[in-house]
Every structure is written in C-alpha cells, then in structure tokens.
C-alpha cells in the first residue's frame, strides 16, 4: 500500500512539472451515423484529443469549421452522397493547406488511395482498424509522421511508378512527327505496313522507315508493344478517316 502511495506521489510531481500539451483538434466527416458515433466516442475518450465536431456531409463540415475554427486533423470518409471525400479533401487542402486529412474507408484499392493522396490527404485508414489505431494515427498525422501501412504504401508506390511511366511515354509520344503519330495510330488498329502505305499513299518501304523511327523513339522492339502503348495512351481508339 505504501509503495503504491509513493508511486502516485512521484507521478504527481512529474506531471506538475511538465508543460501540458495542447490538445489536437479533430473533425470527423462520415455519413454513416453508427460508425461516426463510435468514432466520436473513441476520440472523446482520449485526453490528448479535442473533437470539435462529428458531421455527415461536406456542407456540415464547412459549417463546423466556420463555427469552431480550423481543426488540425480531419478524418474523412471517402464515399459520401453529394460531394465525396476525395473532392472535399481537395477543396479543403486548397482553402486550408495546413489542415491534415486522413481518409477513412472500407475500400483498399490503389486507385482510391492514389486519388486521395493526390487530392492532398496525408494518410489512409481502413475502417476495420481498431479505435486505438485510429487515435494513434491522428497523433502521427499531427506530428507529420508517415501515415500509410506497409501494404497500402506499397500500392501507392506502384501507382506513382505507373504514372511516372505513363508520363515518360507521353514525352516520347510528343517526340513523334505528325506522320509518325499517324502511322502509330494505324498500327494500333492492326493494319499492316502495306495497308498503311495504301491508306496514306506512300510506299511500303517508307512506312517501314517510319515504323523503325517510331520503335526507336518509343524504345520498343516490335509493333505489338508500340500498338499497346498507343492504345494505353489514347491513340488508335477511333479508326482513322
């Protein structure tokens, strides 16, 4: 008993000398009432957090910010009727870039993750994580720590790499002449060199020369890869006139 009292005394002394931390202001935006209420109770139980509002739409979010001031962290549902979470995140990031948004969703596909991060979100949490994990994530977001789990981070990195690759291909396409681009579109429709020559009123050998230049500029070694690249980037979707 005396040991317990002694420990309590030491703890009180440490706390009295420490500088109290400012609470992290949090706003919840989620249109599911049951989940929103559970999350509200979870965050309100944390002494280090201050929940300024728990709302169910973008309109309510803006109203809460006007009334309560800017939060530090917004927990944002991806799927909501009307203005969705990704669109709201982008608008919030443009208006208040210092507010850090963590997405909440039942979905884990990389397309949503990538769109959320491009919109300005700093993190992404699945709704099946524990309340403790959500609270810990809020604290990490407030201090600027990395927010994504290993699995999600891997997906995001692959998506960024895919986009960089597409950007590189688009730069290569921009290096094609008008005639080369025209021939590439025809390659994408499956026409042979002879058919392309007849269509464009040029010799088959001239077509071959253009195709060789296309391969070199796109850094591919066969017409199938060139055609696939053209289709992927939007060329060859319509048959040439």
CSV table of C-alpha atoms in Angstrom, one decimal:
chain,number,residue,atom,x,y,z
A,1,UNK,CA,0.0,0.0,0.0
A,2,UNK,CA,2.8,2.4,1.0
A,3,UNK,CA,4.7,1.6,-2.2
A,4,UNK,CA,1.6,2.4,-4.2
A,5,UNK,CA,1.2,5.8,-2.5
A,6,UNK,CA,4.8,6.5,-3.0
A,7,UNK,CA,4.5,5.8,-6.8
A,8,UNK,CA,1.4,8.0,-7.0
A,9,UNK,CA,3.3,10.9,-5.3
A,10,UNK,CA,6.2,10.7,-7.8
A,11,UNK,CA,3.8,10.6,-10.7
A,12,UNK,CA,2.0,13.7,-9.5
A,13,UNK,CA,5.3,15.5,-9.0
A,14,UNK,CA,6.4,14.7,-12.6
A,15,UNK,CA,3.1,15.8,-14.0
A,16,UNK,CA,3.1,19.1,-12.1
A,17,UNK,CA,6.5,20.0,-13.5
A,18,UNK,CA,5.7,19.0,-17.1
A,19,UNK,CA,4.2,21.5,-19.6
A,20,UNK,CA,0.7,20.4,-20.6
A,21,UNK,CA,0.4,19.5,-24.2
A,22,UNK,CA,-2.0,21.4,-26.4
A,23,UNK,CA,-4.8,19.1,-27.5
A,24,UNK,CA,-5.1,18.0,-31.1
A,25,UNK,CA,-8.2,19.4,-32.7
A,26,UNK,CA,-10.0,16.8,-34.8
A,27,UNK,CA,-13.1,16.9,-37.1
A,28,UNK,CA,-14.9,13.8,-38.2
A,29,UNK,CA,-16.7,13.8,-41.6
A,30,UNK,CA,-18.5,10.5,-42.2
A,31,UNK,CA,-22.1,9.9,-43.4
A,32,UNK,CA,-22.6,6.6,-41.5
A,33,UNK,CA,-24.2,7.5,-38.2
A,34,UNK,CA,-23.3,4.3,-36.3
A,35,UNK,CA,-19.6,4.5,-37.4
A,36,UNK,CA,-19.4,8.2,-36.8
A,37,UNK,CA,-20.8,7.9,-33.3
A,38,UNK,CA,-18.5,5.1,-32.4
A,39,UNK,CA,-15.5,7.1,-33.7
A,40,UNK,CA,-16.7,10.1,-31.8
A,41,UNK,CA,-16.9,8.2,-28.5
A,42,UNK,CA,-13.4,6.7,-29.2
A,43,UNK,CA,-11.8,10.1,-29.8
A,44,UNK,CA,-13.6,11.9,-26.9
A,45,UNK,CA,-12.2,9.3,-24.6
A,46,UNK,CA,-8.6,10.4,-25.5
A,47,UNK,CA,-7.4,13.3,-23.3
A,48,UNK,CA,-4.9,14.4,-25.9
A,49,UNK,CA,-7.6,14.9,-28.5
A,50,UNK,CA,-10.2,17.6,-28.8
A,51,UNK,CA,-13.1,16.6,-31.1
A,52,UNK,CA,-14.6,19.9,-32.4
A,53,UNK,CA,-17.4,18.2,-34.4
A,54,UNK,CA,-18.6,15.0,-36.0
A,55,UNK,CA,-20.6,15.7,-39.1
A,56,UNK,CA,-22.0,13.7,-42.0
A,57,UNK,CA,-21.5,15.8,-45.1
A,58,UNK,CA,-19.3,18.4,-46.8
A,59,UNK,CA,-21.8,21.2,-46.1
A,60,UNK,CA,-21.8,20.4,-42.4
A,61,UNK,CA,-18.0,20.2,-42.5
A,62,UNK,CA,-17.7,23.8,-43.8
A,63,UNK,CA,-20.3,25.0,-41.3
A,64,UNK,CA,-18.4,23.3,-38.4
A,65,UNK,CA,-15.1,24.9,-39.5
A,66,UNK,CA,-16.8,28.3,-39.6
A,67,UNK,CA,-18.3,27.9,-36.2
A,68,UNK,CA,-15.5,26.1,-34.4
A,69,UNK,CA,-12.4,27.1,-36.3
A,70,UNK,CA,-9.9,25.0,-38.3
A,71,UNK,CA,-9.1,21.6,-37.0
A,72,UNK,CA,-5.6,20.2,-37.2
A,73,UNK,CA,-6.8,16.8,-38.4
A,74,UNK,CA,-9.9,15.8,-40.4
A,75,UNK,CA,-10.9,12.1,-40.5
A,76,UNK,CA,-12.7,12.0,-43.9
A,77,UNK,CA,-14.9,9.3,-45.3
A,78,UNK,CA,-14.2,8.5,-49.0
A,79,UNK,CA,-17.7,7.6,-50.0
A,80,UNK,CA,-20.4,10.1,-49.2
A,81,UNK,CA,-23.6,11.2,-51.0
A,82,UNK,CA,-23.2,14.5,-52.9
A,83,UNK,CA,-19.6,15.8,-52.7
A,84,UNK,CA,-17.4,12.8,-52.0
A,85,UNK,CA,-14.5,12.7,-49.6
A,86,UNK,CA,-11.7,13.0,-52.2
A,87,UNK,CA,-13.4,16.0,-53.7
A,88,UNK,CA,-13.9,17.6,-50.3
A,89,UNK,CA,-10.2,16.8,-49.4
A,90,UNK,CA,-9.0,18.7,-52.4
A,91,UNK,CA,-11.2,21.7,-51.7
A,92,UNK,CA,-10.1,21.7,-48.0
A,93,UNK,CA,-6.5,21.4,-49.0
A,94,UNK,CA,-6.8,24.3,-51.3
A,95,UNK,CA,-8.5,26.5,-48.8
A,96,UNK,CA,-6.7,25.4,-45.6
A,97,UNK,CA,-3.4,23.6,-46.7
A,98,UNK,CA,-2.3,23.3,-43.0
A,99,UNK,CA,-5.2,21.0,-42.2
A,100,UNK,CA,-4.1,17.4,-42.5
A,101,UNK,CA,-6.7,14.9,-43.8
A,102,UNK,CA,-6.7,11.2,-43.1
A,103,UNK,CA,-9.1,9.2,-45.3
A,104,UNK,CA,-11.4,6.6,-43.7
A,105,UNK,CA,-12.9,3.9,-46.0
A,106,UNK,CA,-14.0,0.3,-46.3
A,107,UNK,CA,-12.1,0.1,-49.6
A,108,UNK,CA,-8.4,-0.6,-50.1
A,109,UNK,CA,-7.9,-0.3,-53.9
A,110,UNK,CA,-4.9,1.6,-55.1
A,111,UNK,CA,-6.9,3.9,-57.3
A,112,UNK,CA,-8.8,5.4,-54.4
A,113,UNK,CA,-5.6,5.7,-52.3
A,114,UNK,CA,-3.7,7.4,-55.1
A,115,UNK,CA,-6.6,9.8,-55.8
A,116,UNK,CA,-6.9,10.7,-52.1
A,117,UNK,CA,-3.2,11.4,-51.8
A,118,UNK,CA,-3.2,13.5,-55.0
A,119,UNK,CA,-6.1,15.5,-53.5
A,120,UNK,CA,-4.0,16.3,-50.5
A,121,UNK,CA,-4.6,13.6,-48.0
A,122,UNK,CA,-1.7,12.6,-45.7
A,123,UNK,CA,-2.9,9.2,-44.8
A,124,UNK,CA,-5.4,6.5,-45.5
A,125,UNK,CA,-7.1,4.1,-42.9
A,126,UNK,CA,-9.4,1.2,-43.4
A,127,UNK,CA,-12.5,1.2,-41.3
A,128,UNK,CA,-11.8,-2.2,-39.9
A,129,UNK,CA,-8.8,-1.0,-37.8
A,130,UNK,CA,-9.2,-0.7,-34.1
A,131,UNK,CA,-10.1,2.6,-32.3
A,132,UNK,CA,-6.7,2.6,-30.8
A,133,UNK,CA,-5.0,2.5,-34.2
A,134,UNK,CA,-7.2,5.4,-35.4
A,135,UNK,CA,-6.3,7.5,-32.4
A,136,UNK,CA,-2.6,6.7,-32.8
A,137,UNK,CA,-2.9,7.7,-36.5
A,138,UNK,CA,-4.4,11.0,-35.5
A,139,UNK,CA,-1.4,11.7,-33.3
A,140,UNK,CA,1.1,10.7,-36.0
A,141,UNK,CA,-0.7,12.9,-38.5
A,142,UNK,CA,-0.5,15.8,-36.2
A,143,UNK,CA,3.3,15.4,-35.9
A,144,UNK,CA,3.9,14.8,-39.6
A,145,UNK,CA,4.9,11.2,-39.3
A,146,UNK,CA,4.3,8.7,-42.2
A,147,UNK,CA,0.7,7.6,-42.3
A,148,UNK,CA,0.4,4.6,-44.6
A,149,UNK,CA,0.6,1.0,-43.6
A,150,UNK,CA,3.2,-1.3,-45.4
A,151,UNK,CA,0.6,-2.8,-47.7
A,152,UNK,CA,-1.0,0.5,-48.7
A,153,UNK,CA,2.3,2.2,-49.0
A,154,UNK,CA,3.4,-0.5,-51.5
A,155,UNK,CA,0.3,0.0,-53.6
A,156,UNK,CA,0.8,3.8,-53.6
A,157,UNK,CA,4.4,3.5,-54.7
A,158,UNK,CA,3.4,1.2,-57.5
A,159,UNK,CA,0.7,3.7,-58.6
A,160,UNK,CA,3.1,6.6,-58.6
A,161,UNK,CA,5.6,4.5,-60.6
A,162,UNK,CA,2.9,3.6,-63.1
A,163,UNK,CA,2.0,7.3,-63.5
A,164,UNK,CA,5.7,8.3,-63.9
A,165,UNK,CA,6.0,5.6,-66.6
A,166,UNK,CA,3.0,7.0,-68.4
A,167,UNK,CA,4.4,10.5,-68.2
A,168,UNK,CA,7.6,9.2,-69.8
A,169,UNK,CA,5.7,7.5,-72.6
A,170,UNK,CA,3.8,10.7,-73.2
A,171,UNK,CA,7.0,12.6,-73.5
A,172,UNK,CA,8.2,10.1,-76.0
A,173,UNK,CA,5.0,10.3,-78.0
A,174,UNK,CA,5.4,14.1,-78.1
A,175,UNK,CA,8.7,13.5,-79.9
A,176,UNK,CA,7.0,11.8,-82.8
A,177,UNK,CA,6.4,13.7,-86.0
A,178,UNK,CA,2.8,14.2,-87.3
A,179,UNK,CA,3.4,11.4,-89.9
A,180,UNK,CA,4.8,9.0,-87.3
A,181,UNK,CA,1.9,9.6,-85.0
A,182,UNK,CA,-0.5,9.0,-87.8
A,183,UNK,CA,1.2,5.7,-88.6
A,184,UNK,CA,1.3,4.7,-84.9
A,185,UNK,CA,-2.5,5.2,-84.8
A,186,UNK,CA,-2.8,2.9,-87.8
A,187,UNK,CA,-0.5,0.3,-86.1
A,188,UNK,CA,-2.8,0.4,-83.1
A,189,UNK,CA,-5.8,-0.6,-85.3
A,190,UNK,CA,-3.8,-3.7,-86.6
A,191,UNK,CA,-3.1,-2.5,-90.1
A,192,UNK,CA,0.0,-3.9,-91.9
A,193,UNK,CA,2.7,-1.8,-93.5
A,194,UNK,CA,1.3,-2.4,-96.9
A,195,UNK,CA,-2.2,-1.4,-95.8
A,196,UNK,CA,-0.9,1.7,-94.1
A,197,UNK,CA,1.1,2.6,-97.2
A,198,UNK,CA,-2.0,2.3,-99.4
A,199,UNK,CA,-4.1,4.4,-97.0
A,200,UNK,CA,-1.5,7.2,-96.8
A,201,UNK,CA,-0.4,7.0,-100.4
A,202,UNK,CA,3.2,6.2,-99.6
A,203,UNK,CA,5.4,3.2,-100.3
A,204,UNK,CA,5.7,0.2,-98.0
A,205,UNK,CA,9.4,0.9,-97.6
A,206,UNK,CA,8.6,4.5,-96.4
A,207,UNK,CA,6.2,3.0,-93.9
A,208,UNK,CA,8.9,0.6,-92.7
A,209,UNK,CA,11.3,3.6,-92.2
A,210,UNK,CA,8.7,5.5,-90.2
A,211,UNK,CA,7.9,2.4,-88.1
A,212,UNK,CA,11.7,1.9,-87.3
A,213,UNK,CA,11.8,5.6,-86.2
A,214,UNK,CA,8.7,5.0,-84.0
A,215,UNK,CA,10.3,2.0,-82.4
A,216,UNK,CA,13.5,3.9,-81.6
A,217,UNK,CA,11.7,6.9,-80.1
A,218,UNK,CA,9.3,4.8,-78.0
A,219,UNK,CA,12.1,2.4,-77.0
A,220,UNK,CA,10.1,-0.7,-78.1
A,221,UNK,CA,11.2,-3.5,-80.4
A,222,UNK,CA,8.0,-4.7,-82.1
A,223,UNK,CA,4.8,-3.3,-83.5
A,224,UNK,CA,2.6,-5.1,-80.8
A,225,UNK,CA,4.3,-3.2,-78.0
A,226,UNK,CA,4.1,0.0,-79.9
A,227,UNK,CA,0.4,-0.6,-80.6
A,228,UNK,CA,-0.4,-1.4,-77.0
A,229,UNK,CA,1.4,1.7,-75.9
A,230,UNK,CA,-0.6,3.8,-78.3
A,231,UNK,CA,-3.9,2.4,-77.1
A,232,UNK,CA,-2.9,2.8,-73.5
A,233,UNK,CA,-2.2,6.5,-74.0
A,234,UNK,CA,-5.4,7.1,-76.0
A,235,UNK,CA,-4.2,6.8,-79.6
A,236,UNK,CA,-5.9,4.4,-82.0
A,237,UNK,CA,-9.3,4.4,-80.2
A,238,UNK,CA,-11.1,5.6,-83.3
A,239,UNK,CA,-10.4,4.3,-86.8
A,240,UNK,CA,-8.7,7.0,-88.9
A,241,UNK,CA,-10.8,8.5,-91.6
